[in-house]
Amino acid sequence: MKKIHIIGLGLLGGSFALGLKKKRPDLILSGHDNNPDHVAQAKELGLITLHKERPDPDTDVVVLATPVDTLSDLVQQTLDGTGSKTLVMDFGSTKAEVCNKTAQHPKRQNYLAVHPIAGTEHSGPKAAFEQLLDGKVLIICEMEKTDVHLKAMAYELFEILNMKLRFMDPLEHDLHLAFVSHLSHATSFMLGRTVLEKMKDEKNIFDMAGSGFASTVRLSKSSPAMWAPIFLENKKNLIEAMDAYIHHMKQFRDKISTDDYTGLYKEMEEANKIREILDLEKRD
Amino acid sequence: MKKIHIIGLGLLGGSFALGLKKKRPDLILSGHDNNPDHVAQAKELGLITLHKERPDPDTDVVVLATPVDTLSDLVQQTLDGTGSKTLVMDFGSTKAEVCNKTAQHPKRQNYLAVHPIAGTEHSGPKAAFEQLLDGKVLIICEMEKTDVHLKAMAYELFEILNMKLRFMDPLEHDLHLAFVSHLSHATSFMLGRTVLEKMKDEKNIFDMAGSGFASTVRLSKSSPAMWAPIFLENKKNLIEAMDAYIHHMKQFRDKISTDDYTGLYKEMEEANKIREILDLEKRD
């Protein structure tokens, strides 16, 4: 393995590059981004050594880290433009659409569908950092459809980056991610929106916001260009999650409205169980 | 100033004690908690030196850090039981009710209504730590109603703890806190509730949750015994906040449902403005 090409030089693509470069300075990292500023920044920050619009024919691995609505076409174009020894993988946050659209491609075995569970509320090449992927979970979908030798190359990269592999069906992936990731982005965006609307004339009020508000509203700073496509691509599952959530919010509101202390207490006791589960994760 | 008495030895009362003790080891800190385990822990952890059910007659400052629904009565009882040189202050997260109920008390000038903007999702004496209040905002309501000499003693304590004082009307306090604190607790509790309900049979799914979910759901671990009274006491304002929030969530849901990319993008761009405001705070 010698040549890696990364398309999309933002937080995720850039952090992937930095993490690899640290452990394997011998690898040749090239890449491209549709935004010329991002290309310039990526070179300046050393995310890539070479800017190339397309991967060389002898590239070992092409990584696609662009917004999810671009990925289905980009996976197919990249498979069309590279040889039989090149592995193409995408880092998208939804997996059903891209797996489905790529299913019939003659070079399906050259494609690996993955999703690194890592990110921050920041975006762009400047947001990238070496440790983003370190110790994080990486979900792989339909691993049985990828050529075993090409897959071994991908596993080597994930091993270098110290990632924990998990295997999952793409439909199951999208359903679960709607609940444990996409929903919390929606709730946070709308928390930010609601509070800003109310406080628009008195911004000094945020002085009164503590670390709890900062934590809950953090994802409200996330990139619309990244998240609008995710929300739309995972529409069916996300709407199920949002409807369940809005229902719970309404019930909680009504319990407050009717002074139902016991009911509120029980709801919060149920919600407290998240503590055991998240603390369990920490031990992993 | 020599004797401080703290009623309610949880996260806030306990951290207040630890912060003071560090800077002013000469102060005598006594206290009480209705939970005998908390009293034992508070003594063991050194939050207080002496356990006393009631403050001595010559106590300088009595701090009340119990759930908000207990505070109106407790402020009045404490004022009744202490002398004219004792300052009584409460740390409650709602201020209108306690200020209103205390307004006619013959010793109103011995009372100071404050709210330290500090906390974590943990509770009880074991959650207390020395730096909790360091550098944090403290809101003071109706400061003009408190005796100037007693108030000077309180300001000395807040100075010792390195807190930033802000002054605000109690009604205004409760309205703003509904938006910048109580609402985010409600949204976080219901996020935890919704996701746990969906995932009840497959807890390994939380493996797929990243730091974004952890951040947004963090407040869902908060104490129901603390939060049920806050939600009910600030009912009117919180319902206004929740209704506005539920409205935004529904609109966002409908934009997803109708594939309104531009509409979603604009909503998120609006929400992104929280970045400027929260970053502004950091410079304070």
mmCIF file of N, CA and C in Angstrom, chain B residues 88-152:
data_model
loop_
_atom_site.group_PDB
_atom_site.id
_atom_site.type_symbol
_atom_site.label_atom_id
_atom_site.label_comp_id
_atom_site.label_asym_id
_atom_site.label_seq_id
_atom_site.Cartn_x
_atom_site.Cartn_y
_atom_site.Cartn_z
ATOM 1 N N VAL B 88 -29.407 35.387 55.189
ATOM 2 C CA VAL B 88 -29.927 34.119 54.652
ATOM 3 C C VAL B 88 -29.968 34.247 53.133
ATOM 4 N N MET B 89 -29.375 33.293 52.440
ATOM 5 C CA MET B 89 -29.527 33.344 50.981
ATOM 6 C C MET B 89 -29.815 31.958 50.421
ATOM 7 N N ASP B 90 -30.577 31.943 49.329
ATOM 8 C CA ASP B 90 -30.897 30.663 48.696
ATOM 9 C C ASP B 90 -30.232 30.614 47.328
ATOM 10 N N PHE B 91 -29.942 29.384 46.885
ATOM 11 C CA PHE B 91 -29.252 29.155 45.610
ATOM 12 C C PHE B 91 -30.197 28.612 44.532
ATOM 13 N N GLY B 92 -31.497 28.814 44.704
ATOM 14 C CA GLY B 92 -32.476 28.178 43.801
ATOM 15 C C GLY B 92 -32.394 28.638 42.350
ATOM 16 N N SER B 93 -32.808 27.749 41.441
ATOM 17 C CA SER B 93 -32.777 28.016 39.998
ATOM 18 C C SER B 93 -33.997 28.779 39.508
ATOM 19 N N THR B 94 -34.983 29.006 40.371
ATOM 20 C CA THR B 94 -36.101 29.893 40.040
ATOM 21 C C THR B 94 -36.120 30.947 41.143
ATOM 22 N N LYS B 95 -36.516 32.171 40.805
ATOM 23 C CA LYS B 95 -36.407 33.230 41.796
ATOM 24 C C LYS B 95 -37.722 33.981 42.054
ATOM 25 N N ALA B 96 -38.683 33.916 41.150
ATOM 26 C CA ALA B 96 -39.903 34.719 41.317
ATOM 27 C C ALA B 96 -40.695 34.277 42.552
ATOM 28 N N GLU B 97 -40.920 32.983 42.680
ATOM 29 C CA GLU B 97 -41.724 32.443 43.774
ATOM 30 C C GLU B 97 -41.106 32.768 45.137
ATOM 31 N N VAL B 98 -39.843 32.497 45.305
ATOM 32 C CA VAL B 98 -39.203 32.706 46.611
ATOM 33 C C VAL B 98 -39.138 34.201 46.955
ATOM 34 N N CYS B 99 -38.890 35.049 45.965
ATOM 35 C CA CYS B 99 -38.877 36.502 46.222
ATOM 36 C C CYS B 99 -40.272 36.995 46.585
ATOM 37 N N ASN B 100 -41.247 36.495 45.884
ATOM 38 C CA ASN B 100 -42.628 36.894 46.129
ATOM 39 C C ASN B 100 -43.100 36.476 47.524
ATOM 40 N N LYS B 101 -42.824 35.208 47.881
ATOM 41 C CA LYS B 101 -43.263 34.683 49.178
ATOM 42 C C LYS B 101 -42.535 35.343 50.356
ATOM 43 N N THR B 102 -41.334 35.844 50.081
ATOM 44 C CA THR B 102 -40.544 36.429 51.162
ATOM 45 C C THR B 102 -40.752 37.949 51.272
ATOM 46 N N ALA B 103 -41.437 38.507 50.289
ATOM 47 C CA ALA B 103 -41.563 39.979 50.175
ATOM 48 C C ALA B 103 -42.058 40.652 51.453
ATOM 49 N N GLN B 104 -43.031 40.031 52.115
ATOM 50 C CA GLN B 104 -43.648 40.666 53.276
ATOM 51 C C GLN B 104 -43.017 40.251 54.597
ATOM 52 N N HIS B 105 -41.993 39.430 54.543
ATOM 53 C CA HIS B 105 -41.399 38.960 55.794
ATOM 54 C C HIS B 105 -40.767 40.140 56.545
ATOM 55 N N PRO B 106 -41.009 40.219 57.877
ATOM 56 C CA PRO B 106 -40.467 41.348 58.642
ATOM 57 C C PRO B 106 -38.935 41.454 58.557
ATOM 58 N N LYS B 107 -38.275 40.348 58.238
ATOM 59 C CA LYS B 107 -36.818 40.407 58.120
ATOM 60 C C LYS B 107 -36.361 40.271 56.661
ATOM 61 N N ARG B 108 -37.179 40.801 55.764
ATOM 62 C CA ARG B 108 -36.819 40.721 54.334
ATOM 63 C C ARG B 108 -35.401 41.222 54.050
ATOM 64 N N GLN B 109 -34.976 42.243 54.808
ATOM 65 C CA GLN B 109 -33.642 42.820 54.553
ATOM 66 C C GLN B 109 -32.506 41.860 54.930
ATOM 67 N N ASN B 110 -32.848 40.771 55.632
ATOM 68 C CA ASN B 110 -31.824 39.765 55.968
ATOM 69 C C ASN B 110 -31.691 38.677 54.900
ATOM 70 N N TYR B 111 -32.480 38.806 53.840
ATOM 71 C CA TYR B 111 -32.488 37.779 52.792
ATOM 72 C C TYR B 111 -31.884 38.296 51.495
ATOM 73 N N LEU B 112 -31.102 37.439 50.826
ATOM 74 C CA LEU B 112 -30.566 37.766 49.498
ATOM 75 C C LEU B 112 -30.882 36.597 48.556
ATOM 76 N N ALA B 113 -31.531 36.930 47.436
ATOM 77 C CA ALA B 113 -31.938 35.907 46.448
ATOM 78 C C ALA B 113 -30.845 35.790 45.393
ATOM 79 N N VAL B 114 -30.202 34.639 45.316
ATOM 80 C CA VAL B 114 -29.128 34.476 44.318
ATOM 81 C C VAL B 114 -29.280 33.166 43.555
ATOM 82 N N HIS B 115 -28.627 33.100 42.420
ATOM 83 C CA HIS B 115 -28.627 31.873 41.604
ATOM 84 C C HIS B 115 -27.263 31.717 40.929
ATOM 85 N N PRO B 116 -26.463 30.780 41.432
ATOM 86 C CA PRO B 116 -25.167 30.530 40.781
ATOM 87 C C PRO B 116 -25.398 29.705 39.506
ATOM 88 N N ILE B 117 -24.894 30.202 38.381
ATOM 89 C CA ILE B 117 -25.064 29.475 37.108
ATOM 90 C C ILE B 117 -23.940 28.449 37.013
ATOM 91 N N ALA B 118 -24.151 27.354 37.683
ATOM 92 C CA ALA B 118 -23.119 26.324 37.740
ATOM 93 C C ALA B 118 -23.771 25.012 38.125
ATOM 94 N N GLY B 119 -23.307 23.961 37.560
ATOM 95 C CA GLY B 119 -23.846 22.646 37.892
ATOM 96 C C GLY B 119 -23.248 21.621 36.953
ATOM 97 N N THR B 120 -23.555 20.371 37.224
ATOM 98 C CA THR B 120 -23.197 19.281 36.314
ATOM 99 C C THR B 120 -24.401 18.357 36.306
ATOM 100 N N GLU B 121 -24.322 17.281 35.555
ATOM 101 C CA GLU B 121 -25.420 16.327 35.532
ATOM 102 C C GLU B 121 -25.398 15.405 36.754
ATOM 103 N N HIS B 122 -24.392 15.556 37.595
ATOM 104 C CA HIS B 122 -24.286 14.707 38.774
ATOM 105 C C HIS B 122 -24.883 15.411 39.984
ATOM 106 N N SER B 123 -25.199 14.640 41.025
ATOM 107 C CA SER B 123 -25.798 15.249 42.209
ATOM 108 C C SER B 123 -25.330 14.549 43.472
ATOM 109 N N GLY B 124 -25.600 15.187 44.604
ATOM 110 C CA GLY B 124 -25.199 14.624 45.889
ATOM 111 C C GLY B 124 -23.824 15.112 46.315
ATOM 112 N N PRO B 125 -23.484 14.891 47.618
ATOM 113 C CA PRO B 125 -22.213 15.396 48.173
ATOM 114 C C PRO B 125 -20.989 14.887 47.414
ATOM 115 N N LYS B 126 -21.053 13.649 46.910
ATOM 116 C CA LYS B 126 -19.889 13.080 46.222
ATOM 117 C C LYS B 126 -19.610 13.774 44.891
ATOM 118 N N ALA B 127 -20.633 14.445 44.349
ATOM 119 C CA ALA B 127 -20.453 15.147 43.071
ATOM 120 C C ALA B 127 -19.800 16.516 43.264
ATOM 121 N N ALA B 128 -19.744 16.975 44.520
ATOM 122 C CA ALA B 128 -19.221 18.329 44.787
ATOM 123 C C ALA B 128 -17.728 18.412 44.485
ATOM 124 N N PHE B 129 -17.288 19.563 43.967
ATOM 125 C CA PHE B 129 -15.856 19.783 43.758
ATOM 126 C C PHE B 129 -15.529 21.268 43.914
ATOM 127 N N GLU B 130 -14.303 21.489 44.342
ATOM 128 C CA GLU B 130 -13.824 22.809 44.741
ATOM 129 C C GLU B 130 -14.015 23.907 43.699
ATOM 130 N N GLN B 131 -13.854 23.560 42.399
ATOM 131 C CA GLN B 131 -13.838 24.607 41.355
ATOM 132 C C GLN B 131 -15.200 24.870 40.722
ATOM 133 N N LEU B 132 -16.242 24.196 41.196
ATOM 134 C CA LEU B 132 -17.523 24.328 40.486
ATOM 135 C C LEU B 132 -17.930 25.786 40.280
ATOM 136 N N LEU B 133 -17.786 26.609 41.308
ATOM 137 C CA LEU B 133 -18.266 27.988 41.223
ATOM 138 C C LEU B 133 -17.228 28.976 40.690
ATOM 139 N N ASP B 134 -16.001 28.531 40.571
ATOM 140 C CA ASP B 134 -14.891 29.416 40.173
ATOM 141 C C ASP B 134 -15.108 30.029 38.790
ATOM 142 N N GLY B 135 -15.159 31.357 38.738
ATOM 143 C CA GLY B 135 -15.307 32.057 37.463
ATOM 144 C C GLY B 135 -16.721 32.062 36.901
ATOM 145 N N LYS B 136 -17.663 31.480 37.633
ATOM 146 C CA LYS B 136 -19.028 31.377 37.114
ATOM 147 C C LYS B 136 -19.847 32.628 37.410
ATOM 148 N N VAL B 137 -20.953 32.768 36.662
ATOM 149 C CA VAL B 137 -21.875 33.892 36.859
ATOM 150 C C VAL B 137 -22.785 33.610 38.062
ATOM 151 N N LEU B 138 -23.025 34.644 38.856
ATOM 152 C CA LEU B 138 -23.991 34.545 39.951
ATOM 153 C C LEU B 138 -25.027 35.649 39.751
ATOM 154 N N ILE B 139 -26.280 35.248 39.620
ATOM 155 C CA ILE B 139 -27.330 36.247 39.424
ATOM 156 C C ILE B 139 -27.931 36.618 40.776
ATOM 157 N N ILE B 140 -28.046 37.913 41.013
ATOM 158 C CA ILE B 140 -28.624 38.411 42.259
ATOM 159 C C ILE B 140 -29.910 39.155 41.914
ATOM 160 N N CYS B 141 -30.993 38.805 42.609
ATOM 161 C CA CYS B 141 -32.282 39.455 42.355
ATOM 162 C C CYS B 141 -32.660 40.371 43.523
ATOM 163 N N GLU B 142 -33.297 41.469 43.209
ATOM 164 C CA GLU B 142 -33.800 42.420 44.205
ATOM 165 C C GLU B 142 -32.733 42.812 45.223
ATOM 166 N N MET B 143 -31.552 43.096 44.749
ATOM 167 C CA MET B 143 -30.446 43.403 45.667
ATOM 168 C C MET B 143 -30.739 44.625 46.536
ATOM 169 N N GLU B 144 -31.607 45.508 46.021
ATOM 170 C CA GLU B 144 -31.922 46.745 46.762
ATOM 171 C C GLU B 144 -32.723 46.458 48.032
ATOM 172 N N LYS B 145 -33.313 45.262 48.135
ATOM 173 C CA LYS B 145 -34.119 44.955 49.318
ATOM 174 C C LYS B 145 -33.305 44.383 50.478
ATOM 175 N N THR B 146 -32.016 44.139 50.239
ATOM 176 C CA THR B 146 -31.191 43.518 51.275
ATOM 177 C C THR B 146 -30.344 44.578 51.991
ATOM 178 N N ASP B 147 -30.236 44.436 53.276
ATOM 179 C CA ASP B 147 -29.423 45.341 54.100
ATOM 180 C C ASP B 147 -28.002 45.461 53.546
ATOM 181 N N VAL B 148 -27.511 46.661 53.498
ATOM 182 C CA VAL B 148 -26.245 46.923 52.815
ATOM 183 C C VAL B 148 -25.049 46.250 53.496
ATOM 184 N N HIS B 149 -25.082 46.137 54.828
ATOM 185 C CA HIS B 149 -23.961 45.501 55.528
ATOM 186 C C HIS B 149 -23.977 43.981 55.333
ATOM 187 N N LEU B 150 -25.180 43.421 55.379
ATOM 188 C CA LEU B 150 -25.288 41.972 55.170
ATOM 189 C C LEU B 150 -24.894 41.607 53.740
ATOM 190 N N LYS B 151 -25.305 42.462 52.821
ATOM 191 C CA LYS B 151 -24.997 42.238 51.411
ATOM 192 C C LYS B 151 -23.482 42.269 51.191
ATOM 193 N N ALA B 152 -22.811 43.167 51.903
ATOM 194 C CA ALA B 152 -21.350 43.274 51.762
ATOM 195 C C ALA B 152 -20.688 41.946 52.135
#
